mmCIF file of C-alpha atoms and ligand atoms in Angstrom:
data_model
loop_
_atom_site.group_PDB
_atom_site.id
_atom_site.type_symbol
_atom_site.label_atom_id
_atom_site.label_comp_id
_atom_site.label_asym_id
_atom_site.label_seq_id
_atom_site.Cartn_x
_atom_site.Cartn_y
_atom_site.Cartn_z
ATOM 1 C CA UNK K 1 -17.525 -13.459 -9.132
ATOM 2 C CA UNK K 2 -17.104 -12.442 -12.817
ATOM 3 C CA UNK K 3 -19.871 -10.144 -12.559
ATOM 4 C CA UNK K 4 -17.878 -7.870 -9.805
ATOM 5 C CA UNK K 5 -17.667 -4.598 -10.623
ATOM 6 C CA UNK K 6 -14.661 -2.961 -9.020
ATOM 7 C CA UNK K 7 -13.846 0.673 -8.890
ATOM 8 C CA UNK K 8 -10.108 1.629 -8.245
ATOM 9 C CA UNK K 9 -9.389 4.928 -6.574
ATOM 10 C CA UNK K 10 -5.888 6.154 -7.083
ATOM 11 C CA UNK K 11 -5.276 3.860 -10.045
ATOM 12 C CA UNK K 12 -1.911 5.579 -11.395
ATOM 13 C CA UNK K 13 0.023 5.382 -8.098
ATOM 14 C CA UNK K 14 3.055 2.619 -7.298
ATOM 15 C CA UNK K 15 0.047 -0.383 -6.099
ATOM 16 C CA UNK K 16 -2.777 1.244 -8.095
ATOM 17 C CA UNK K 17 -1.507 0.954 -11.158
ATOM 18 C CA UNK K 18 -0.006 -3.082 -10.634
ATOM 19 C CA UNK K 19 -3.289 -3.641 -8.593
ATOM 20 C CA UNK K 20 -5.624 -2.542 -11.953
ATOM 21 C CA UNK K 21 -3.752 -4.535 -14.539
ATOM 22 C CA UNK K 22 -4.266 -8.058 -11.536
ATOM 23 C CA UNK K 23 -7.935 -7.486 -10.876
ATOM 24 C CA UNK K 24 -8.278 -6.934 -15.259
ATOM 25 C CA UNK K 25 -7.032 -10.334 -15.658
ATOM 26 C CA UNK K 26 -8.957 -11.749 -12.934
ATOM 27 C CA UNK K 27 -12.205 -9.805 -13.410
ATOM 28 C CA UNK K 28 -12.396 -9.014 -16.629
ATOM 29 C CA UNK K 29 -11.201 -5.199 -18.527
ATOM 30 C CA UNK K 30 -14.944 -3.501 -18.397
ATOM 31 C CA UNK K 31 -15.643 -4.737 -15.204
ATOM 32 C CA UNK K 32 -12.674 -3.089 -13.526
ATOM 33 C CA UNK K 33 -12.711 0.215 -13.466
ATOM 34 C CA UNK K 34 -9.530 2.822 -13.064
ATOM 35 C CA UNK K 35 -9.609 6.545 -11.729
ATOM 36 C CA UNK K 36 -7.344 9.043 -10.498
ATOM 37 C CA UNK K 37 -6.643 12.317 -10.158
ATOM 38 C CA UNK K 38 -5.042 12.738 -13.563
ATOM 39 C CA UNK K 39 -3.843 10.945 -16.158
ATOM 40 C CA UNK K 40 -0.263 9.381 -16.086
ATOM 41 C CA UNK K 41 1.185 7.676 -18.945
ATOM 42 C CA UNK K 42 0.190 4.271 -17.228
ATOM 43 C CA UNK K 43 -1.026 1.120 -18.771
ATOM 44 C CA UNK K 44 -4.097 1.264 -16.741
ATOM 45 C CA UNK K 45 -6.340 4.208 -19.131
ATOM 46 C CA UNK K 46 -5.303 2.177 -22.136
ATOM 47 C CA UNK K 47 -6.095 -1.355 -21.306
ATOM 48 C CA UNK K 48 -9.871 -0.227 -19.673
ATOM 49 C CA UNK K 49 -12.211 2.179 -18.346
ATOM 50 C CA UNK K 50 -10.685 5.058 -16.972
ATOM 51 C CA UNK K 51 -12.216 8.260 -15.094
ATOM 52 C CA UNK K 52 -10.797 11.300 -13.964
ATOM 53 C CA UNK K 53 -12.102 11.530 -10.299
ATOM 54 C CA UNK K 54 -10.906 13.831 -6.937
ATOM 55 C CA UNK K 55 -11.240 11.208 -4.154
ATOM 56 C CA UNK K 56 -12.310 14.175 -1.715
ATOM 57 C CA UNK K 57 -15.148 14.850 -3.649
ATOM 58 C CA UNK K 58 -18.296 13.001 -2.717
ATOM 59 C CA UNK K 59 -20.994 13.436 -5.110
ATOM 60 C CA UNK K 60 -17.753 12.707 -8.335
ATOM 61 C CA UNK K 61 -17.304 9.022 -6.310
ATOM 62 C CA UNK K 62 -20.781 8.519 -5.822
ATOM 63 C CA UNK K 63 -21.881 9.199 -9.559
ATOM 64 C CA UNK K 64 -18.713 7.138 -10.569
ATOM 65 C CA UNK K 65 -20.591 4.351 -7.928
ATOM 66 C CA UNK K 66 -23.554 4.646 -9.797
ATOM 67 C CA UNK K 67 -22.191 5.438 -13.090
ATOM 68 C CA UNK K 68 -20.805 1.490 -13.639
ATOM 69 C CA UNK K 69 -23.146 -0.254 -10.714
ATOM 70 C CA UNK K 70 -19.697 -0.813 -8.734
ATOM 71 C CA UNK K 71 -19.843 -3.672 -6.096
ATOM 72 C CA UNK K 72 -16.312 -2.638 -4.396
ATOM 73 C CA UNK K 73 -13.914 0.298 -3.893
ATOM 74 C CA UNK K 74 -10.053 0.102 -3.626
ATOM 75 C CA UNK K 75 -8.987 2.911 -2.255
ATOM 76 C CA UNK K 76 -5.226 3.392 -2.886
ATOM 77 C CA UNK K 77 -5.578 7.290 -3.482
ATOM 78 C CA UNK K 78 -3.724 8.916 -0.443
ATOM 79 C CA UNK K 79 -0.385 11.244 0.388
ATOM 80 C CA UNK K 80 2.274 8.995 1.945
ATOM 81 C CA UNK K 81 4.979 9.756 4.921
ATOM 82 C CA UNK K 82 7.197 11.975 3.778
ATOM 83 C CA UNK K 83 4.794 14.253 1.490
ATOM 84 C CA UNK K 84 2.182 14.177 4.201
ATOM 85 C CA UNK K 85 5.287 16.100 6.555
ATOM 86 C CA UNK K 86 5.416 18.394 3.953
ATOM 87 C CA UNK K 87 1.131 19.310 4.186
ATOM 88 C CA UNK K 88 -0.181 18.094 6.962
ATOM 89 C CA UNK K 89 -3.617 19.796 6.563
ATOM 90 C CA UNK K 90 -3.565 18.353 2.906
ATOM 91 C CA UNK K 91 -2.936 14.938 4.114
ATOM 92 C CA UNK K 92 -5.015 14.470 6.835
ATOM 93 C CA UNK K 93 -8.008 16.011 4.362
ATOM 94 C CA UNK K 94 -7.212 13.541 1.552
ATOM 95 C CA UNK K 95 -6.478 10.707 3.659
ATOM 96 C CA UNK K 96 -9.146 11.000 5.975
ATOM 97 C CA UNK K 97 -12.204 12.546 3.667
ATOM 98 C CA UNK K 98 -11.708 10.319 0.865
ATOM 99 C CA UNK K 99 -12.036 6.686 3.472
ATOM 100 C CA UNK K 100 -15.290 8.517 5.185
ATOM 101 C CA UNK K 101 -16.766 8.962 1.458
ATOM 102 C CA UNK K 102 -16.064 5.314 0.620
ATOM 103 C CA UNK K 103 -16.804 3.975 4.355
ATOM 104 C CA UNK K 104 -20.666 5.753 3.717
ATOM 105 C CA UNK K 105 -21.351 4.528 0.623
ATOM 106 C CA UNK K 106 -21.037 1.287 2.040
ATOM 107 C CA UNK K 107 -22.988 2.145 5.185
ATOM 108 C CA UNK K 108 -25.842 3.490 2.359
ATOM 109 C CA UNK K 109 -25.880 -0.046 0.992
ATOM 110 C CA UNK K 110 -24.413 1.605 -2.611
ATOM 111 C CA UNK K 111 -21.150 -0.424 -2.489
ATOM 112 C CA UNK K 112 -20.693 -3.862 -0.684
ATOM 113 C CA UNK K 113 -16.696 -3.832 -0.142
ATOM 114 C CA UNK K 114 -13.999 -1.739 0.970
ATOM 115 C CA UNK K 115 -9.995 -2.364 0.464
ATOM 116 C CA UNK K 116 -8.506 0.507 2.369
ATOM 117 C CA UNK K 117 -4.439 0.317 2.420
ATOM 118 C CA UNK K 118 -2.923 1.054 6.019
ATOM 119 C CA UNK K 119 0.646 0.972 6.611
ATOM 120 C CA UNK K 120 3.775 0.033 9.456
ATOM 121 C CA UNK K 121 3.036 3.586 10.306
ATOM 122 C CA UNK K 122 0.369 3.201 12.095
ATOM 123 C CA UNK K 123 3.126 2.168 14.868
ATOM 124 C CA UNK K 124 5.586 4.447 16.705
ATOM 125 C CA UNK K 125 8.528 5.297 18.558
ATOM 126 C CA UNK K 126 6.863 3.026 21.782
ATOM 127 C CA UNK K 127 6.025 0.567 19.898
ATOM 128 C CA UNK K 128 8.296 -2.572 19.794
ATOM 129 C CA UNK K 129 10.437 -2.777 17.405
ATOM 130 C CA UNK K 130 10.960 -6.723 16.744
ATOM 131 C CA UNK K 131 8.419 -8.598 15.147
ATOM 132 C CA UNK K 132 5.818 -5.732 16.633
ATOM 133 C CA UNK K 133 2.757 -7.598 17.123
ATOM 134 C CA UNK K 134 -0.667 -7.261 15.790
ATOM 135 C CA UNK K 135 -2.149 -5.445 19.202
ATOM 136 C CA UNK K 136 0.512 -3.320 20.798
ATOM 137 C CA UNK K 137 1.428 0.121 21.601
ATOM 138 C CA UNK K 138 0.060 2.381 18.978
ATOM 139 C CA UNK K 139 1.728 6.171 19.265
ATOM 140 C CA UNK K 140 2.248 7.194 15.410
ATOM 141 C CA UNK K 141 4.356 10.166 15.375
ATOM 142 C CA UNK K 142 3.761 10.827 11.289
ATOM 143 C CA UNK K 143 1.065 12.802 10.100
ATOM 144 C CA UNK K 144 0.604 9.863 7.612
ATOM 145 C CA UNK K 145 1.246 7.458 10.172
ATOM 146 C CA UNK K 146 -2.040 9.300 12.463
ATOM 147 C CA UNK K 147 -4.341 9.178 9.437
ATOM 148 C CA UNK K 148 -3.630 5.317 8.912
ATOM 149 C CA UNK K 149 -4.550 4.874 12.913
ATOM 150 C CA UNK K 150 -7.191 6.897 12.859
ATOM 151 C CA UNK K 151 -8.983 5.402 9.774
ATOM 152 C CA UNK K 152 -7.442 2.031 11.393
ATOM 153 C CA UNK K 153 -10.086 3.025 14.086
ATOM 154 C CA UNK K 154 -12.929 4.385 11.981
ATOM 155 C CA UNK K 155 -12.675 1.483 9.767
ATOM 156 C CA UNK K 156 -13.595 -1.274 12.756
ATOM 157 C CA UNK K 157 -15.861 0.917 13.668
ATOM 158 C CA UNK K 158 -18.094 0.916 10.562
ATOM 159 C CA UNK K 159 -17.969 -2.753 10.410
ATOM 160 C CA UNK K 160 -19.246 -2.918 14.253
ATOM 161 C CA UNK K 161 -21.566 -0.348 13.816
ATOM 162 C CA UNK K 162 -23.083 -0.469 10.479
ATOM 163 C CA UNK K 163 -21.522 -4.233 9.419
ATOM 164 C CA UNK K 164 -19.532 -2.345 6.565
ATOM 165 C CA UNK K 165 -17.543 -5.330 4.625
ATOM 166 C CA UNK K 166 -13.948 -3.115 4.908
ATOM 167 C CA UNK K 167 -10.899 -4.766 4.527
ATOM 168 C CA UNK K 168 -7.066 -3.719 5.373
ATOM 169 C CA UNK K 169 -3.668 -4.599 5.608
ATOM 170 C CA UNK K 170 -0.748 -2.581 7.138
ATOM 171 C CA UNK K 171 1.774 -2.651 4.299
ATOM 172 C CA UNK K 172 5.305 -2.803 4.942
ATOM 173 C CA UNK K 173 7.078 -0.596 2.383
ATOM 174 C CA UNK K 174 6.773 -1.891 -1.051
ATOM 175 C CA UNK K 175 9.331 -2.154 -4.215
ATOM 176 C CA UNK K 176 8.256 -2.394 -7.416
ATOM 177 C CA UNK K 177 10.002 -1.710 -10.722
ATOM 178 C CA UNK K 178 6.975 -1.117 -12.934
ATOM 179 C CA UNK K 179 5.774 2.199 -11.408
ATOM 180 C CA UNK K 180 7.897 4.787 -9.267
ATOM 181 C CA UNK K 181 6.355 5.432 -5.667
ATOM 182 C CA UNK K 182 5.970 8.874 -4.540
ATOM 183 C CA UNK K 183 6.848 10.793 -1.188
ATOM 184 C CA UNK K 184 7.429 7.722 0.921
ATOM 185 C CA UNK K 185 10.195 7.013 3.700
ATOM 186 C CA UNK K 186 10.882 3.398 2.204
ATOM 187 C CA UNK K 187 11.005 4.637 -1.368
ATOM 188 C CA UNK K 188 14.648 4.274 -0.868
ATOM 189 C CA UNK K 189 15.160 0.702 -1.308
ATOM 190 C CA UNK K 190 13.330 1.233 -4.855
ATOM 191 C CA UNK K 191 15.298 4.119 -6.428
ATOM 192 C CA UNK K 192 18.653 2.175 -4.987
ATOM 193 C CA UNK K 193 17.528 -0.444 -7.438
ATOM 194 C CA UNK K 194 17.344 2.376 -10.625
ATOM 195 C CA UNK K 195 20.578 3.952 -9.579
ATOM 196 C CA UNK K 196 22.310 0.578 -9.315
ATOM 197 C CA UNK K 197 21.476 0.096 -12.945
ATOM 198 C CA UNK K 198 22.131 3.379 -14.281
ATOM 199 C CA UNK K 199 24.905 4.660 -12.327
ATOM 200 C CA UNK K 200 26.077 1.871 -10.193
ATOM 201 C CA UNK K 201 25.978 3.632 -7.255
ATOM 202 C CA UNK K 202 23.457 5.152 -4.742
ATOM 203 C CA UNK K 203 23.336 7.851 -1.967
ATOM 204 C CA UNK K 204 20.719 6.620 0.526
ATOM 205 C CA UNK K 205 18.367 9.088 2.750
ATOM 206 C CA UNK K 206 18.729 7.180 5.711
ATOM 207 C CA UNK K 207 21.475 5.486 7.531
ATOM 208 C CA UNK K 208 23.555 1.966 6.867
ATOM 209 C CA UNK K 209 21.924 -0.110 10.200
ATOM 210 C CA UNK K 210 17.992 1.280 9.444
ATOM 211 C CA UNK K 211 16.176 -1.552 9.305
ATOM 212 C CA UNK K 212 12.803 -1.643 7.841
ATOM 213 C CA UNK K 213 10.131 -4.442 6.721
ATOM 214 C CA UNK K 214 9.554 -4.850 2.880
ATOM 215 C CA UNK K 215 7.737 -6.157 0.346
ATOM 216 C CA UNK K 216 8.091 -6.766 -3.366
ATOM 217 C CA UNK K 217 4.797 -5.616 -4.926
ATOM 218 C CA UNK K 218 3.860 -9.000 -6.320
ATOM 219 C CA UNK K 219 3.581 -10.150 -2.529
ATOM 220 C CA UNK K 220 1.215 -6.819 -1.910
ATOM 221 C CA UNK K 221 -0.721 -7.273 -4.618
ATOM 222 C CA UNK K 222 -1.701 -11.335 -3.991
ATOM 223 C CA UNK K 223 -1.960 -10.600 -0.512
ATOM 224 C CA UNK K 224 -4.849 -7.541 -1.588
ATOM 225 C CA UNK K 225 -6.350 -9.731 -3.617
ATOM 226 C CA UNK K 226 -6.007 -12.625 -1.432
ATOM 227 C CA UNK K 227 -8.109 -10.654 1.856
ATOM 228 C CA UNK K 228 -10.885 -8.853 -0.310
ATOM 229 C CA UNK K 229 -11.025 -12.699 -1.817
ATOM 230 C CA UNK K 230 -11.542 -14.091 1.347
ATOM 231 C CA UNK K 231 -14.793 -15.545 3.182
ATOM 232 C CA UNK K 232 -16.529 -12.313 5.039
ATOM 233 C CA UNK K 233 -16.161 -14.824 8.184
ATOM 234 C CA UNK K 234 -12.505 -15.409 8.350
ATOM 235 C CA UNK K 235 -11.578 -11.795 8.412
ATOM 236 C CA UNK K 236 -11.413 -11.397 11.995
ATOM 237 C CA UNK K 237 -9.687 -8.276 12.282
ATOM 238 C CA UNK K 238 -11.472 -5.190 10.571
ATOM 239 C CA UNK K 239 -9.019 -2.420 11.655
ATOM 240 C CA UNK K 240 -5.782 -3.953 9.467
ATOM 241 C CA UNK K 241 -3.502 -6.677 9.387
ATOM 242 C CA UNK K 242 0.033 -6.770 10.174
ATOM 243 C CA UNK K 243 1.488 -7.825 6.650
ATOM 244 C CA UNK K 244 5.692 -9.358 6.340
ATOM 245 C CA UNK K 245 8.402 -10.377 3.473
ATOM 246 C CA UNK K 246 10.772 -9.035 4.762
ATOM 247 C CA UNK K 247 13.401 -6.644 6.548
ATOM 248 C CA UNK K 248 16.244 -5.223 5.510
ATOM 249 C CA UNK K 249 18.826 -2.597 6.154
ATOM 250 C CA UNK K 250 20.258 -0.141 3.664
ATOM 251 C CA UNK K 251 23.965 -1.712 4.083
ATOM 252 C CA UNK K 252 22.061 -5.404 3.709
ATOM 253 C CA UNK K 253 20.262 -4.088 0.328
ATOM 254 C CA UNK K 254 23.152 -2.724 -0.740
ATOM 255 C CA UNK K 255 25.635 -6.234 -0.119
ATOM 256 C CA UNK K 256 22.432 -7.862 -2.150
ATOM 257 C CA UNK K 257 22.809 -5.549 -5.157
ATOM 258 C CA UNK K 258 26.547 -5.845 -5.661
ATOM 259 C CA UNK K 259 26.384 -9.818 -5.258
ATOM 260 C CA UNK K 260 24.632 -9.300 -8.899
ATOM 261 C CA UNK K 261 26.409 -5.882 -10.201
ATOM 262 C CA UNK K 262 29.864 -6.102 -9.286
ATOM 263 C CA UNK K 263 31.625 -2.828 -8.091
ATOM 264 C CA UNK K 264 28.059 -1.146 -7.019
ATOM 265 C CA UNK K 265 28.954 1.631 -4.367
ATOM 266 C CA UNK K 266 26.304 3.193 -1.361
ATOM 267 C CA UNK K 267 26.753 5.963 0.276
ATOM 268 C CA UNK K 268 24.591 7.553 3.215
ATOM 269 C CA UNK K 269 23.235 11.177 3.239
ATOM 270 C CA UNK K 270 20.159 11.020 5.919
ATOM 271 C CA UNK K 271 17.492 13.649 5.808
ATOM 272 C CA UNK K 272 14.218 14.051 7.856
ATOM 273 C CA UNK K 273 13.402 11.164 6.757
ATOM 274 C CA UNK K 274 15.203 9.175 9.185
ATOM 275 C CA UNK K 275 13.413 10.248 12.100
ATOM 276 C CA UNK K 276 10.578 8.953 10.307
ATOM 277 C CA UNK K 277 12.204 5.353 9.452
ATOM 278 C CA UNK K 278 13.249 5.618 13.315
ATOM 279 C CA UNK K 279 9.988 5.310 14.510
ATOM 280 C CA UNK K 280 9.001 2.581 13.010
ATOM 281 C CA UNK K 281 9.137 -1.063 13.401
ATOM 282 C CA UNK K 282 12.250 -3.180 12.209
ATOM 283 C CA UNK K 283 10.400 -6.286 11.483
ATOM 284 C CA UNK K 284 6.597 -7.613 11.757
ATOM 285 C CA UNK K 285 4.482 -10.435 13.563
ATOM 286 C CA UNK K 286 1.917 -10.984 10.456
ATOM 287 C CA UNK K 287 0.766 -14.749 12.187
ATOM 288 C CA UNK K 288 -2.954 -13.578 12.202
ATOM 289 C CA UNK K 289 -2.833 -12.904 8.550
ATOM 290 C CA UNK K 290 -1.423 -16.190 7.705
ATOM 291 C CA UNK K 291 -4.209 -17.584 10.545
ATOM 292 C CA UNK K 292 -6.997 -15.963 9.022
ATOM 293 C CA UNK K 293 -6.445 -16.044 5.468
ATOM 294 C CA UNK K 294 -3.496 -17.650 4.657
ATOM 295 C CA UNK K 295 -0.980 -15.320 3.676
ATOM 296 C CA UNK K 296 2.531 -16.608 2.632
ATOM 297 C CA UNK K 297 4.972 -14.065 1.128
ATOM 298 C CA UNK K 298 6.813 -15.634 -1.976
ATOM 299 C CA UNK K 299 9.741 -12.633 -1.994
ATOM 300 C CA UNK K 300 12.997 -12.233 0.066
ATOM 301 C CA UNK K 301 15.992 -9.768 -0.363
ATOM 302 C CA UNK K 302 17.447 -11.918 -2.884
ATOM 303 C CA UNK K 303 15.279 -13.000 -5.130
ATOM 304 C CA UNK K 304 13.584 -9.874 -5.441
ATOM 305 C CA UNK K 305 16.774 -8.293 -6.229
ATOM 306 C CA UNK K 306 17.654 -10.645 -9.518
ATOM 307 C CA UNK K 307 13.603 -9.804 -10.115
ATOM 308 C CA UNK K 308 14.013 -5.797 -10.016
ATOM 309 C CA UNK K 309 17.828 -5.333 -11.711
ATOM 310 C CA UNK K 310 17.051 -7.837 -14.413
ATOM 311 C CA UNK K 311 13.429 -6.021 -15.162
ATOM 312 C CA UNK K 312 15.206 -2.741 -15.014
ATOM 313 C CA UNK K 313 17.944 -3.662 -17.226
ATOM 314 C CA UNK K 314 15.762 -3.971 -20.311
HETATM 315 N N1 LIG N 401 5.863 3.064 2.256
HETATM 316 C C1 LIG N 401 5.126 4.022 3.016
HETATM 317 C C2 LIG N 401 5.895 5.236 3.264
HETATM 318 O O1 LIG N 401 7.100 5.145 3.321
HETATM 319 C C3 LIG N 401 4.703 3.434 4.319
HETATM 320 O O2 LIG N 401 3.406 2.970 4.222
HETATM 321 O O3 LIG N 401 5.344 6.271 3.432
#
């Protein structure tokens, strides 16, 4: 396994960057291999190989492929919700072009595995709400949310049809303290956690009862790991997985926060992106993830909140 060479597309983004620094330790520095768009001031160009690379361009992925002999792609470089509202002809391009450049290599035989993040968004406003299964009503009313369904779609359909190895999971939204996310619907619940600290209050984008499912990065990132890790044969579902920590409100993060900074104040301000946060599920069935591979969050609201203030504090 040692000998893996692993290319990571979108390296400097909020699971990129946490996902290169894992898969270093695990892997090995030279055999892991960062790129993005640009450079950020991220840990991940000074601690290993790191390329400058536009995902939508094929023949700059393909001589990156054959640059470093890469085995698998993780392909984490994509516009989220609330950007993609902003370009939809962007987003759809990036999203879309960038999986069918990654999903043919494979087909070619130059890589041998895909990780390809989807997302709660794939769901919609007909979709139920509670513990929303794995197979259910599928009407994404996001931009973002379409691409993630539609690559849901063309993803299965590689494996079927060409037996591409591709792997996915349907993240929940994710918090992290070490990077910022950018242009997402559930970036709230992370920037609550920065103004708690520095201001010790917070005015949220979306109202007190929304009630989304989350995930403290630590979770996504072992539970990445933990299906492109997996035996080929116990990966029943090629589309993506339904993936759960847990699921929270605004109000409910907020009650968590001042039970360890006394005095911390939220108030609500909710923009377009609460339409968005309204069509999507409150809280997720992930029992074929635990089936198949054996997923078990380690994260709730609480502990992840002593993790985040006490890690932003320094
Ligand atoms: N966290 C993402 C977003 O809000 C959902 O995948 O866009």
């Amino acid at each position: 396994m040692n000998d893996t060479k692993i290319l990571i597309i979108g390296a400097c983004g909020q699971i990129g960057s946490e996902l290169t620094l894992k898969l270093r330790e695990i892997y090995g520095t030279e055999n892991v291999i960062a790129s993005d768009i640009r450079k950020g001031e991220q840990d991940v160009f000074k601690t290993g190989p790191f390329e400058i690379v536009d995902a939508m361009n094929y023949e700059q992925v393909e001589a990156l492929v054959n640059k470093y002999k890469v085995d698998e792609v993780y392909l984490m470089a994509a516009l989220l919700s609330a950007t993609a509202e902003k370009n939809p002809a962007f987003a759809w391009d990036l999203n879309m072009n960038s999986l069918f450049h990654v999903l043919n290599l494979a087909k070619d035989k130059k890589i041998k595995k895909i990780f390809w993040p989807s997302s709660i968004a794939v769901f919609g406003p007909t979709t139920p709400k509670q513990n929303t299964p794995q197979y259910t009503v599928m009407e994404p009313s996001t931009v973002y949310g379409i691409s993630k369904q539609a690559g849901e779609r063309w993803c299965e359909y590689y494996f079927n049809k060409y037996g591409v190895d591709v792997r996915s999971i349907r993240y929940p939204g994710l918090i992290s303290w070490k990077t910022p996310p950018g242009g997402g619907t559930t970036d709230y619940a992370v920037d609550i956690y920065y103004k708690a600290v520095s201001d010790n209050n917070y005015t949220c984008f979306l109202s007190e009862n929304t009630e989304l499912p989350m995930m403290y990065m630590d979770d996504a990132i072992r539970a990445t790991i933990g299906i492109m890790q997996a035996k080929a044969e116990d990966i029943k579902i090629r589309s993506a997985y339904n993936l759960a920590a847990m699921s929270f409100t605004p109000k409910e993060i907020a009650v968590a926060i001042a039970k360890e900074k006394s005095g911390f104040k939220i108030s609500y301000e909710p923009d377009f992106r609460q339409a968005i946060a309204d069509s999507w599920p409150s809280s997720i069935d992930d029992s074929a993830a635990a089936n198949d591979w054996n997923w078990k969050p380690e994260y709730n609201l609480e502990n992840m909140t002593k993790v985040m203030l006490e890690n932003l504090s320094k």
